[in-house]
XYZ file of C-alpha atoms in Angstrom:
344
model
C 2.055 -4.856 17.453
C 4.473 -5.807 14.699
C 3.565 -5.763 11.017
C 3.043 -9.536 10.830
C 0.646 -9.608 13.773
C -1.256 -6.611 12.421
C -1.538 -8.238 8.984
C -2.836 -11.510 10.444
C -5.482 -9.739 12.546
C -6.538 -7.614 9.608
C -6.884 -10.626 7.316
C -9.027 -12.478 9.874
C -11.326 -9.471 10.329
C -11.729 -8.840 6.602
C -12.694 -12.475 5.984
C -15.889 -11.925 7.993
C -17.232 -9.062 5.854
C -19.938 -9.089 3.232
C -19.206 -7.442 -0.117
C -21.390 -4.471 0.879
C -19.452 -4.016 4.112
C -16.142 -4.447 2.345
C -16.888 -1.777 -0.254
C -17.960 0.677 2.452
C -14.617 0.322 4.237
C -12.641 1.370 1.149
C -14.133 4.888 1.292
C -12.300 7.621 3.217
C -15.425 8.113 5.335
C -15.953 4.527 6.463
C -19.144 3.700 8.385
C -19.285 1.538 11.477
C -19.912 -2.210 11.268
C -21.360 -2.876 14.751
C -21.613 -6.645 14.378
C -17.829 -6.838 13.914
C -16.987 -4.185 16.481
C -15.678 -1.798 13.811
C -16.237 1.892 14.622
C -16.810 4.567 12.008
C -13.584 6.203 10.889
C -12.696 9.027 8.521
C -9.205 8.662 7.070
C -9.007 12.285 5.947
C -6.886 14.386 8.306
C -4.268 17.034 7.523
C -0.954 17.862 9.214
C 1.001 19.996 6.770
C 2.183 22.524 9.364
C -0.033 21.640 12.291
C -3.272 19.725 12.862
C -5.615 21.419 10.413
C -9.385 21.867 10.379
C -10.178 20.339 13.756
C -10.157 23.286 16.110
C -7.299 24.976 17.927
C -3.778 23.707 17.263
C -0.216 24.957 17.187
C 0.443 26.638 13.846
C 3.952 26.094 12.499
C 5.438 27.829 9.420
C 4.187 26.629 6.052
C 6.166 23.790 4.480
C 8.058 26.073 2.112
C 9.281 27.938 5.213
C 10.102 24.698 7.018
C 12.187 23.646 4.032
C 14.106 26.937 4.152
C 15.399 26.122 7.644
C 17.365 23.011 6.622
C 16.796 21.876 10.228
C 15.828 18.215 10.087
C 16.195 17.629 13.820
C 13.807 20.410 14.807
C 11.400 19.449 12.013
C 11.203 15.881 13.313
C 10.509 17.247 16.792
C 7.767 19.481 15.362
C 6.193 16.551 13.510
C 6.188 14.627 16.790
C 4.381 17.545 18.421
C 1.821 17.622 15.613
C 1.198 13.893 16.135
C 0.703 14.463 19.872
C -1.902 17.151 19.191
C -3.608 14.922 16.621
C -3.760 12.092 19.155
C -5.134 14.403 21.813
C -7.923 15.498 19.488
C -8.623 11.929 18.342
C -8.817 10.704 21.945
C -11.155 13.512 22.983
C -13.436 13.312 19.956
C -13.614 9.507 20.092
C -14.838 9.659 23.685
C -17.652 11.857 22.421
C -18.431 9.447 19.594
C -17.321 12.018 17.013
C -15.425 10.220 14.252
C -16.002 12.702 11.458
C -13.537 14.256 9.029
C -10.261 15.743 10.359
C -10.662 13.979 13.711
C -8.505 10.920 12.931
C -4.791 10.148 13.113
C -4.121 9.159 9.502
C -2.483 12.397 8.421
C -2.290 13.132 4.697
C 1.122 14.773 4.959
C 3.868 15.454 3.931
C 3.596 16.876 0.425
C 6.903 15.918 -1.195
C 6.210 17.104 -4.722
C 8.914 19.182 -6.381
C 8.020 22.861 -6.721
C 9.056 23.793 -10.253
C 6.015 25.543 -11.719
C 4.802 28.805 -10.105
C 1.378 28.291 -11.708
C 0.794 25.386 -9.324
C -1.441 26.537 -6.490
C 0.089 24.332 -3.805
C 3.771 25.195 -4.054
C 3.754 26.541 -0.502
C 2.982 23.002 0.693
C 6.341 21.702 -0.567
C 9.896 21.987 0.731
C 11.219 23.565 -2.460
C 12.640 22.556 -5.812
C 15.431 20.257 -4.622
C 14.783 16.476 -4.535
C 17.531 15.818 -1.982
C 16.291 18.424 0.497
C 12.694 17.295 -0.039
C 13.614 13.690 0.760
C 15.433 14.656 3.950
C 12.735 17.009 5.231
C 9.988 14.568 4.296
C 11.800 11.806 6.174
C 11.945 13.992 9.287
C 8.182 14.557 9.067
C 7.458 10.829 8.701
C 9.633 9.825 11.633
C 8.154 12.526 13.824
C 4.541 11.775 12.942
C 4.783 7.997 13.186
C 6.979 7.869 16.296
C 9.474 5.282 17.473
C 7.353 2.863 19.499
C 8.087 -0.718 18.471
C 4.431 -1.790 18.535
C 2.184 1.183 17.804
C 2.175 4.173 15.476
C 1.689 7.602 17.036
C 0.007 8.749 13.805
C 0.270 7.690 10.160
C 2.140 9.806 7.620
C 1.243 9.844 3.927
C 3.684 10.794 1.151
C 1.863 12.726 -1.559
C 1.114 13.269 -4.451
C 2.598 10.282 -6.301
C 3.876 11.211 -8.865
C 5.051 14.023 -11.179
C 2.366 16.273 -9.742
C 2.887 20.050 -9.669
C 1.693 21.382 -12.999
C -0.729 24.243 -13.691
C -3.553 24.246 -11.146
C -6.333 24.786 -13.653
C -5.937 21.477 -15.477
C -4.756 19.195 -12.665
C -7.757 16.881 -13.148
C -6.912 16.026 -16.762
C -3.240 16.914 -17.146
C -0.977 14.271 -18.698
C 2.534 14.627 -17.296
C 5.240 13.559 -19.723
C 8.836 13.555 -18.615
C 12.120 11.942 -19.571
C 13.172 8.821 -17.690
C 16.115 10.795 -16.353
C 13.861 13.522 -14.929
C 11.414 10.968 -13.559
C 14.092 9.122 -11.606
C 16.397 12.047 -10.817
C 13.806 14.714 -9.941
C 10.335 13.380 -9.200
C 10.806 9.947 -7.607
C 13.837 10.261 -5.268
C 11.922 11.772 -2.342
C 9.197 9.122 -2.596
C 11.829 6.394 -2.755
C 13.534 7.762 0.353
C 10.321 8.001 2.363
C 9.256 4.486 1.382
C 12.558 2.610 1.600
C 14.266 4.498 4.440
C 11.623 6.306 6.492
C 9.215 3.354 6.060
C 6.197 5.617 5.619
C 2.875 3.800 6.027
C 0.803 5.807 3.535
C 1.112 7.086 -0.043
C -1.387 9.275 -1.904
C -1.570 8.943 -5.681
C -1.991 12.094 -7.747
C -4.800 13.537 -9.882
C -2.810 13.721 -13.104
C -1.914 11.099 -15.660
C 1.667 10.004 -16.206
C 2.438 9.059 -19.801
C -1.251 8.505 -20.515
C -2.287 6.514 -17.408
C -4.016 8.065 -14.367
C -1.600 7.928 -11.445
C -4.224 6.230 -9.246
C -4.555 3.475 -11.848
C -0.925 3.310 -12.938
C 0.510 -0.183 -12.976
C 4.162 0.879 -13.226
C 3.937 3.477 -10.446
C 1.787 1.535 -7.997
C 2.752 -2.077 -8.642
C 6.142 -2.277 -10.312
C 7.919 0.607 -8.576
C 6.075 1.109 -5.269
C 5.215 -2.468 -4.297
C 7.738 -4.613 -6.185
C 10.879 -2.492 -6.335
C 10.515 -0.467 -3.137
C 8.675 -3.189 -1.144
C 6.032 -0.771 0.172
C 3.579 -2.568 2.470
C 1.397 0.312 3.626
C -1.807 1.694 2.140
C -2.405 3.846 -0.941
C -5.167 6.437 -0.995
C -6.397 8.425 -3.958
C -6.346 12.174 -3.934
C -9.865 13.431 -3.352
C -12.180 12.420 -6.181
C -9.193 11.501 -8.375
C -10.813 8.190 -9.333
C -13.808 10.110 -10.683
C -11.389 11.764 -13.109
C -10.709 8.437 -14.864
C -13.971 8.459 -16.799
C -15.019 12.092 -16.496
C -11.824 14.024 -17.235
C -8.989 11.739 -18.338
C -11.426 9.734 -20.498
C -9.253 6.641 -20.036
C -12.181 4.536 -18.774
C -15.664 4.203 -20.222
C -17.545 4.415 -16.913
C -17.138 4.652 -13.146
C -17.501 0.904 -12.518
C -14.551 0.159 -14.800
C -12.641 3.000 -13.140
C -13.063 1.829 -9.544
C -12.272 -1.784 -10.414
C -9.112 -0.760 -12.253
C -8.007 1.556 -9.447
C -8.224 -1.235 -6.857
C -6.589 -3.798 -9.137
C -3.702 -1.403 -9.802
C -3.216 -0.766 -6.081
C -5.287 2.212 -4.860
C -6.629 0.761 -1.619
C -8.695 3.675 -0.318
C -10.726 6.223 -2.223
C -11.084 9.770 -1.034
C -14.490 10.117 -2.615
C -17.687 8.107 -2.924
C -17.331 5.922 -6.020
C -15.847 2.777 -4.457
C -19.331 1.698 -3.401
C -19.682 0.793 -7.101
C -17.191 -2.043 -6.524
C -20.201 -4.238 -5.778
C -21.294 -3.772 -9.408
C -17.769 -4.607 -10.525
C -17.944 -7.906 -8.648
C -21.362 -8.661 -10.175
C -19.979 -7.932 -13.646
C -16.935 -10.121 -13.057
C -14.318 -7.416 -13.622
C -13.015 -7.592 -10.048
C -13.315 -10.243 -7.334
C -13.961 -10.111 -3.614
C -10.482 -11.576 -3.163
C -8.995 -8.573 -4.977
C -10.949 -6.181 -2.754
C -9.830 -8.036 0.370
C -6.180 -7.331 -0.464
C -6.822 -3.606 -0.117
C -9.055 -4.064 2.923
C -6.369 -6.002 4.768
C -3.874 -3.206 4.148
C -6.262 -0.648 5.615
C -7.113 -2.628 8.722
C -3.454 -3.423 9.294
C -2.931 0.331 9.635
C -5.792 0.610 12.128
C -4.395 -2.246 14.203
C -0.964 -0.567 14.177
C -2.646 2.552 15.554
C -4.099 0.496 18.418
C -7.694 1.240 17.472
C -8.889 -2.198 18.603
C -6.711 -2.645 21.682
C -7.389 -1.663 25.314
C -6.261 1.873 26.078
C -3.796 0.710 28.726
C -1.813 -1.116 26.042
C -1.533 1.830 23.656
C 1.018 4.435 24.790
C -0.767 7.276 22.987
C -4.321 6.548 24.143
C -4.126 8.736 27.258
C -2.709 11.894 25.642
C -4.917 14.767 26.731
C -5.848 18.232 25.501
C -3.135 19.855 27.607
C -0.609 19.220 24.798
C -2.609 21.280 22.276
C -0.923 24.631 21.661
C 1.157 24.151 24.799
C 4.116 26.402 25.613
C 6.717 23.915 24.347
C 5.009 23.582 20.970
C 4.620 27.349 20.609
C 8.325 27.713 21.374
C 9.152 25.231 18.610
C 6.983 27.193 16.176
C 8.673 30.466 17.108
C 12.165 29.008 16.691
C 11.248 27.434 13.350
C 9.821 30.741 12.135
C 13.097 32.438 13.037
C 15.130 29.811 11.243
C 12.936 30.019 8.146
C 14.093 33.627 7.644
């Protein structure tokens, strides 16, 4: 379905929820709501160089190796293969009623941070130090993962970690990144801009760190002014895992967790990887956030699920019949071998 139809269906569904139900659906591990026909779903899945943590899958070179190939065409094909394997797993696990972590099709990849600091523990997840190359390789991943069907997404890509994230690993939960405007716009934001405005990625993950004093997952300029207003992003934003907890406990920018979760949603973090968003009910009771505000984020999340075909008959969704035979198949292993050769 198109974006307008998905948005309308999502809005109608959200309008039927209680505040307790609404808060539960903003957590990465969202429980079922049987009375509304909503199944349980865990948004947390990984696809950095293959479908991770959910059993057997084709293993492609790490992202730093993928970046060394400069082969966008093959990378897009590989991302399409990863999405096929993710769909196959999702289809099989769903039939068994298993909707736990790593079994979904909302893939928290690619990592398009710029690898400048060797003390950062996740440099191998990036495509290198060049913003131009990172934008092009990240775009290939998005287009491969999300597919080209005019109505349904094969899987959902997520550009992470937004933004200026790649400092020393040890203090990532309280680090305050400070950079010149030139470096911000010339080094750290170009790849995100390309994935949002050109690749039309459907997901963005905000980072652990602060930027100029504000936590990235509660950063008005990053999430509202730049992402939504300037770049016209209409997908969903998720926090990095337990990043919202850092607001009060590590960044010390908020006095308590209730203030933190309310501010995160108001600034534009729709989904929390963590367990604090259940405190949004207290925020509503205290008058610091409204149900209407929460519904904005909810509608974005359910629009994604409708675009994945989660509520449509299987015969309408082109990816619903993908079976296990695609997992680690000969064609995918051949792609991995060729990419490994090119990475050298």
